[in-house]
Coordinates of C-alpha atoms and ligand atoms in Angstrom, one line a residue:
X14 CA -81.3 72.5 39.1
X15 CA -84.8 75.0 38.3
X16 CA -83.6 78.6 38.3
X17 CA -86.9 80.6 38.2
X18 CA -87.0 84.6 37.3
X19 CA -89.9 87.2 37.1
X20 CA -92.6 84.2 37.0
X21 CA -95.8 85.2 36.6
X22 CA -98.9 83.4 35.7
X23 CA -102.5 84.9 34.9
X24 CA -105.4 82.6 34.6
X25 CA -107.9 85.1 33.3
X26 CA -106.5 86.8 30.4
X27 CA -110.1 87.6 28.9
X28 CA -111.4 89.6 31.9
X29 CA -110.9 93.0 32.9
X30 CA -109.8 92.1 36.4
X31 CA -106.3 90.2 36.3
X32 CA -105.9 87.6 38.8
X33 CA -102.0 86.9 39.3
X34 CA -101.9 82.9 40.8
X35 CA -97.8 84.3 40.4
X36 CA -96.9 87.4 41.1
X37 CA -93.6 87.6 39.8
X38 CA -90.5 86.4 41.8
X39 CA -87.4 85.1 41.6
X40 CA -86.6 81.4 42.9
X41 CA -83.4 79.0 42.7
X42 CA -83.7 75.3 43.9
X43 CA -81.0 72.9 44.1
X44 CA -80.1 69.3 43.1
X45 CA -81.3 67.6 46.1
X46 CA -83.0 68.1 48.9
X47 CA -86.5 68.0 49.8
X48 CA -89.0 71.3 49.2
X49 CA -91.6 72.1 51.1
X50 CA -94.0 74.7 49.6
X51 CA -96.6 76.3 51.7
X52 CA -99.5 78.5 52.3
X53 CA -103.1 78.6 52.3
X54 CA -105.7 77.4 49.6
X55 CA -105.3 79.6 46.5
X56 CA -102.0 80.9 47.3
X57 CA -100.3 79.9 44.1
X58 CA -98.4 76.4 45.6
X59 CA -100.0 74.3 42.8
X60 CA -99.4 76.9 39.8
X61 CA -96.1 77.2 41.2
X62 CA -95.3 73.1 40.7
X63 CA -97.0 72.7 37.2
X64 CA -94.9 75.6 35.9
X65 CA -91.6 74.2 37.5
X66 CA -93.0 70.9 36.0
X67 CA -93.8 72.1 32.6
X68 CA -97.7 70.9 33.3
X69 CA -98.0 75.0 32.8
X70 CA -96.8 77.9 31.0
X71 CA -96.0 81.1 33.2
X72 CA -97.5 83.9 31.3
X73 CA -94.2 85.5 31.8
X74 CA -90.5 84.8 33.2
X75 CA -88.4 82.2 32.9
X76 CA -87.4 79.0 34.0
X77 CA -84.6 77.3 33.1
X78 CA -83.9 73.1 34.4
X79 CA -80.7 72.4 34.0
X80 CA -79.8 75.4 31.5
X81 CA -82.7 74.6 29.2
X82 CA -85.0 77.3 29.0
X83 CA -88.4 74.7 29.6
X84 CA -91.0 77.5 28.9
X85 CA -90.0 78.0 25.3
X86 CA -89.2 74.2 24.2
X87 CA -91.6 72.4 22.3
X88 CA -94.9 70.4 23.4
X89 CA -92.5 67.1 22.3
X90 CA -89.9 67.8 24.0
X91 CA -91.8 68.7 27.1
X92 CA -93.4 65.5 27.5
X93 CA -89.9 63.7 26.7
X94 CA -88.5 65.6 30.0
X95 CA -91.3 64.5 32.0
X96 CA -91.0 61.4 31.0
X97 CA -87.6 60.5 31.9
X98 CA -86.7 63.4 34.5
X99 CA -89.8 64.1 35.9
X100 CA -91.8 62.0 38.6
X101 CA -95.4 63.2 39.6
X102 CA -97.6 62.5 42.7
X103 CA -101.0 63.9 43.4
X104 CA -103.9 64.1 46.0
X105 CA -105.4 61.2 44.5
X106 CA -103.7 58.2 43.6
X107 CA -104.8 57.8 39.9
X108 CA -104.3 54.2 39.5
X109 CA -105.7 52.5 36.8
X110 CA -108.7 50.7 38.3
X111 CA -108.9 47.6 36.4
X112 CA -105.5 47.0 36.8
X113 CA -103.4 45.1 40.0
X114 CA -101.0 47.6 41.8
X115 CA -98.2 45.8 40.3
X116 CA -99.2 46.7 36.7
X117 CA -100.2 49.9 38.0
X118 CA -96.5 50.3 38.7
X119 CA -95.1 48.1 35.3
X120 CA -97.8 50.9 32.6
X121 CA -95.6 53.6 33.8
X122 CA -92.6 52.0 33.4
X123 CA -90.0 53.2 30.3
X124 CA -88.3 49.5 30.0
X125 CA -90.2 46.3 30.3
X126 CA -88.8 42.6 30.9
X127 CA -87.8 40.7 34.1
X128 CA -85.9 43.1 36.0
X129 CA -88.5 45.9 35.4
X130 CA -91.0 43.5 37.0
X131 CA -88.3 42.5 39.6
X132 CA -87.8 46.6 40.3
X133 CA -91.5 47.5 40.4
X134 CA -92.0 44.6 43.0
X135 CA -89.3 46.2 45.1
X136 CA -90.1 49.1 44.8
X137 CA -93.8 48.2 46.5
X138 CA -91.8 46.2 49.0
X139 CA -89.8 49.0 49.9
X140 CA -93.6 51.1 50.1
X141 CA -94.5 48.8 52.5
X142 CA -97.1 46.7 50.2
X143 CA -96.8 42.9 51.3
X144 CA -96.2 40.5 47.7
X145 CA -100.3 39.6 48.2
X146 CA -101.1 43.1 47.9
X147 CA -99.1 43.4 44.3
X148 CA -102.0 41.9 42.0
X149 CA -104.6 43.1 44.2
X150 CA -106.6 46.1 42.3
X151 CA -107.0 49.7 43.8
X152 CA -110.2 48.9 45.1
X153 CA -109.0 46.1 47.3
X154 CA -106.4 48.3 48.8
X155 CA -106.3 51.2 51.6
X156 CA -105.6 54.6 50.6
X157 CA -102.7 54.4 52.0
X158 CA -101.3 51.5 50.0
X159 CA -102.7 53.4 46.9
X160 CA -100.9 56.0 47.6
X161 CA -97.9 54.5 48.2
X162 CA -98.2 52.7 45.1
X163 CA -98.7 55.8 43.3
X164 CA -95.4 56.7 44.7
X165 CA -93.9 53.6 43.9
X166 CA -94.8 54.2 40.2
X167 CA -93.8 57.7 40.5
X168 CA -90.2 56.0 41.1
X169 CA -90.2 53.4 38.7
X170 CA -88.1 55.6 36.1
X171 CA -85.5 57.2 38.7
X172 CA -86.7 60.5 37.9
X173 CA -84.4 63.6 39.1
X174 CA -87.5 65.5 40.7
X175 CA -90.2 64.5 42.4
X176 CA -93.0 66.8 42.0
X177 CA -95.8 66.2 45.0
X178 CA -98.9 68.2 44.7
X179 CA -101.0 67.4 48.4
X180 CA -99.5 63.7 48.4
X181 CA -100.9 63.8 52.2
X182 CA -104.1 65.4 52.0
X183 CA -106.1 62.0 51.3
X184 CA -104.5 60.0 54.0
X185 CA -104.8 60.0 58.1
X186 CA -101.7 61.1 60.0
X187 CA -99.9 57.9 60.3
X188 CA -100.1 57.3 56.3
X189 CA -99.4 60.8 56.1
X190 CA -96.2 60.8 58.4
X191 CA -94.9 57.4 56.3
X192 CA -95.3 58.7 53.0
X193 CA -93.5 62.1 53.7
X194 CA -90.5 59.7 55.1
X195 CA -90.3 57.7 51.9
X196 CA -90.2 61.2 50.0
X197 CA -87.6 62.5 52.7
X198 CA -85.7 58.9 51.6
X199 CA -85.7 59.9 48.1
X200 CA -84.4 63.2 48.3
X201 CA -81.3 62.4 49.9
X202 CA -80.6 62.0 46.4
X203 CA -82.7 63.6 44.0
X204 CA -84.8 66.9 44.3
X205 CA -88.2 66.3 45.9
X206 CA -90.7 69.3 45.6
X207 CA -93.5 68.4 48.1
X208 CA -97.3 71.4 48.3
X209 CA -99.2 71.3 51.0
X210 CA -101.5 73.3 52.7
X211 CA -100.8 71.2 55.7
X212 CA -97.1 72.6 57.2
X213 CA -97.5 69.9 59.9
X214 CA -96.3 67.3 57.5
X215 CA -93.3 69.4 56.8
X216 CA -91.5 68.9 60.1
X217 CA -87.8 67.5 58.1
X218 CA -87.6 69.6 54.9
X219 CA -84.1 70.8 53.9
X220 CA -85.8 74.2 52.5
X221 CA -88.9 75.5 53.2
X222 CA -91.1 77.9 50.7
X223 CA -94.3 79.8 52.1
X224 CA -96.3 81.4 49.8
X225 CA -99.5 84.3 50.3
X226 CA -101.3 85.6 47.3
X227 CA -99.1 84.3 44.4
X228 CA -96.2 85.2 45.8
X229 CA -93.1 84.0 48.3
X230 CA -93.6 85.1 51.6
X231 CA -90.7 83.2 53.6
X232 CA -88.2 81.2 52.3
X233 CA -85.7 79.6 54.8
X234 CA -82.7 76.9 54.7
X235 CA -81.4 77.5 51.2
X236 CA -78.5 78.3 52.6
X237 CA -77.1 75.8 54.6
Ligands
ADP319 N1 -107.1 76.7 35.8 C1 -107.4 77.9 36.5 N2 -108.1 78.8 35.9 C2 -108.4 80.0 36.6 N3 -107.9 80.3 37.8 C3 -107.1 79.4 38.4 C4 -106.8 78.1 37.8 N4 -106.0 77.4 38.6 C5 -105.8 78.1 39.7 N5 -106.5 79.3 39.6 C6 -106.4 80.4 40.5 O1 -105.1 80.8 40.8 C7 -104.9 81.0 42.2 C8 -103.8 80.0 42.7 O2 -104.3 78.7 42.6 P1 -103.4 77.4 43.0 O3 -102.1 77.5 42.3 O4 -104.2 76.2 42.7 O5 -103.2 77.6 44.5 P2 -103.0 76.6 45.7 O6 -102.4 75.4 45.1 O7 -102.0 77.3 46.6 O8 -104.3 76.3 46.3 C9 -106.2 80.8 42.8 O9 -106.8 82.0 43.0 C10 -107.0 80.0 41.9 O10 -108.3 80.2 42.0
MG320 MG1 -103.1 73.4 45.1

């Protein structure tokens, strides 16, 4: 599905000093599965995601989705992808405050009507939310619900990948294990691409990335 080669990625073009966040590697991830990426704080995990995502350009290399060639497409066509292929989850939940978690859920959503409302519903169900927690607001809910919901609307289109940046780093262990096993769900399916500084919560990943100073240190199970 992403076939990556020679990526690269400076942040500070303008100084003398260039700081590589990617160093320059090679990197082929399947259909499905889930991917763990990991390392320590300011190894490159992040940089990594937003350029698989298109949320960044590398300042060099390639990296093709599918065939397409997604550094070199237009802005347009870019947001189109990530629209309809592309599911994104972060350390916070970014819900809309002022709005229930159901509608949180329904904002996000390509279609609209009756069974959008009816999938958005089950979707929290299967989340874990209970129905009295659906028009409730973010502020009435536990992080953990918020970011389940945030998951839930990362769903609501059936994207192909599921790009999580820290999902877990907000919540306690418990929350923590759940959400990584509704992720693990998913990507039975469809291509889940999970960072986190935290390796415990990668105990069940089909392949595992490890990254040090921009580039990939260990990579194991890709060929199972
Ligand atoms: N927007 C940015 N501008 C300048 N430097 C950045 C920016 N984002 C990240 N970096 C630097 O790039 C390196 C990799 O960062 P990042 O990908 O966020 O690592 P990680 O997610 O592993 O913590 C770090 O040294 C970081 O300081
Ligand atoms: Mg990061």
């Amino acid at each position: 599905m992403f076939e990556v080669n020679n990526i690269s990625m400076i942040y500070d073009m303008d100084t003398d000093e260039k700081m590589y966040a990617l160093g320059g590697f090679d990197l082929s991830l399947p259909d499905k599965g889930l991917v763990g990426i990991s390392g320590p704080s300011g190894s490159g995990k992040s940089t990594l995601m937003y350029c698989l995502s298109t949320l960044k350009k590398p300042t060099e290399g390639s990296v093709r989705y599918n065939g397409i060639e997604i550094t070199e497409i237009p802005d347009r066509e870019r947001e189109t992808l990530r629209r309809k292929e592309f599911g994104f989850v972060f350390q916070k939940h970014y819900l809309v405050p002022y709005m229930s978690a159901l509608d949180n859920i329904l904002v996000a959503a390509s279609d609209s009507g009756k069974e959008t409302v009816e999938k958005a519903k089950e979707l929290l169900k299967t989340m874990g939310l209970k129905e009295r927690d659906f028009r409730k607001k973010p502020a009435k809910l536990s992080g953990g619900q918020c970011q389940r919901a945030a998951i839930a609307r990362a769903l609501i289109n059936d994207p192909k990948v599921i790009f999580a940046d820290e999902p877990t780093a907000s919540l306690d262990h418990e929350n923590a294990f759940n959400i990584m096993k509704i992720l693990k769900e998913y990507s039975k399916e469809r291509l889940v691409i999970v960072v986190t500084h935290d390796r415990t919560v990668l105990t069940d990943v089909d392949i595992m990335i490890e990254m040090w100073d921009g580039k990939i240190s260990n990579i194991s199970g890709q060929d199972r």
